[in-house]
Every structure is written in structure tokens, then in C-alpha cells.
Amino acid sequence: MKVTHLLSLVPFIGMVFALPLVDRVEPYVLGMPFNLFWVVLWVVLTSAIIGLIYIIDPANRGGEAE
């Protein structure tokens, strides 16, 4: 399995399988209940991971198509 495929699974695992583990209101982080903070954190991390996948993908290293 390619590294890009494994990286794309990380947000899925963080949102789907880890959310029930962190399903609690206390503590408050940045004024949000912890489970809401967890979802917002993974939205931001997903964008960063997709950007990283774009950078390391060999298909994006070529020149411009004509």
C-alpha cells in the first residue's frame, strides 16, 4: 500500500473510530466542549494531511501539461 493511501486513512480513523473514545464534554478547549474541539481539530488536520499528500504525490512533480 502506498504512503499516500495510508496517510489518507489517518483522518478517517481519527474521526470515525476515535470520536467515541473522546466523547465527553469536559474539559473545555478554546471555549468548546472537547468532542466539538476534536471534530474541528480533525477538519484542520485533514486539510494539512491532504496538502502533504499533494506535495509527496509523484504525479504532481512533473512539468505543466501542454
Short mmCIF file of C-alpha atoms in Angstrom, two decimals:
data_model
loop_
_atom_site.label_atom_id
_atom_site.label_comp_id
_atom_site.label_asym_id
_atom_site.label_seq_id
_atom_site.Cartn_x
_atom_site.Cartn_y
_atom_site.Cartn_z
CA MET A 1 0.00 0.00 0.00
CA LYS A 2 1.33 3.42 -0.89
CA VAL A 3 2.20 6.00 1.73
CA THR A 4 -0.40 8.37 0.28
CA HIS A 5 -3.10 5.77 0.78
CA LEU A 6 -2.08 5.26 4.39
CA LEU A 7 -2.00 9.00 5.02
CA SER A 8 -5.49 9.35 3.61
CA LEU A 9 -6.75 6.80 6.13
CA VAL A 10 -5.50 8.77 9.14
CA PRO A 11 -8.31 11.40 9.16
CA PHE A 12 -10.92 8.70 8.64
CA ILE A 13 -9.66 6.73 11.61
CA GLY A 14 -9.38 9.87 13.73
CA MET A 15 -12.94 10.98 13.00
CA VAL A 16 -14.81 7.68 12.89
CA PHE A 17 -13.08 5.34 15.30
CA ALA A 18 -11.54 7.73 17.82
CA LEU A 19 -14.56 10.02 18.28
CA PRO A 20 -16.44 7.56 20.52
CA LEU A 21 -13.33 7.33 22.70
CA VAL A 22 -13.23 11.09 23.28
CA ASP A 23 -16.98 11.61 23.57
CA ARG A 24 -17.14 13.85 26.62
CA VAL A 25 -17.97 17.46 27.35
CA GLU A 26 -15.27 18.25 29.92
CA PRO A 27 -12.61 19.68 29.56
CA TYR A 28 -13.33 22.79 27.55
CA VAL A 29 -10.69 23.57 24.94
CA LEU A 30 -10.68 27.04 23.39
CA GLY A 31 -14.18 27.55 24.82
CA MET A 32 -15.57 24.46 23.08
CA PRO A 33 -16.58 21.13 24.58
CA PHE A 34 -13.89 18.54 23.99
CA ASN A 35 -15.82 16.48 21.43
CA LEU A 36 -16.53 19.59 19.32
CA PHE A 37 -12.88 20.58 19.58
CA TRP A 38 -11.93 17.07 18.43
CA VAL A 39 -14.04 17.38 15.27
CA VAL A 40 -12.70 20.86 14.48
CA LEU A 41 -9.15 19.65 15.08
CA TRP A 42 -9.61 16.81 12.60
CA VAL A 43 -11.08 19.14 9.98
CA VAL A 44 -7.91 21.25 10.19
CA LEU A 45 -5.63 18.18 10.31
CA THR A 46 -7.41 16.67 7.31
CA SER A 47 -6.62 19.77 5.26
CA ALA A 48 -2.98 19.60 6.33
CA ILE A 49 -2.75 15.88 5.53
CA ILE A 50 -4.32 16.36 2.09
CA GLY A 51 -1.80 19.14 1.42
CA LEU A 52 1.02 16.80 2.44
CA ILE A 53 -0.35 14.08 0.16
CA TYR A 54 -0.40 16.58 -2.70
CA ILE A 55 3.23 17.52 -2.06
CA ILE A 56 4.56 13.96 -1.88
CA ASP A 57 2.46 12.55 -4.74
CA PRO A 58 4.78 11.76 -7.67
CA ALA A 59 2.07 12.62 -10.19
CA ASN A 60 2.35 16.28 -9.17
CA ARG A 61 6.10 16.54 -9.71
CA GLY A 62 6.00 16.74 -13.50
CA GLY A 63 6.03 19.90 -15.58
CA GLU A 64 2.96 21.61 -16.89
CA ALA A 65 0.87 19.70 -19.40
CA GLU A 66 0.62 21.20 -22.84
#
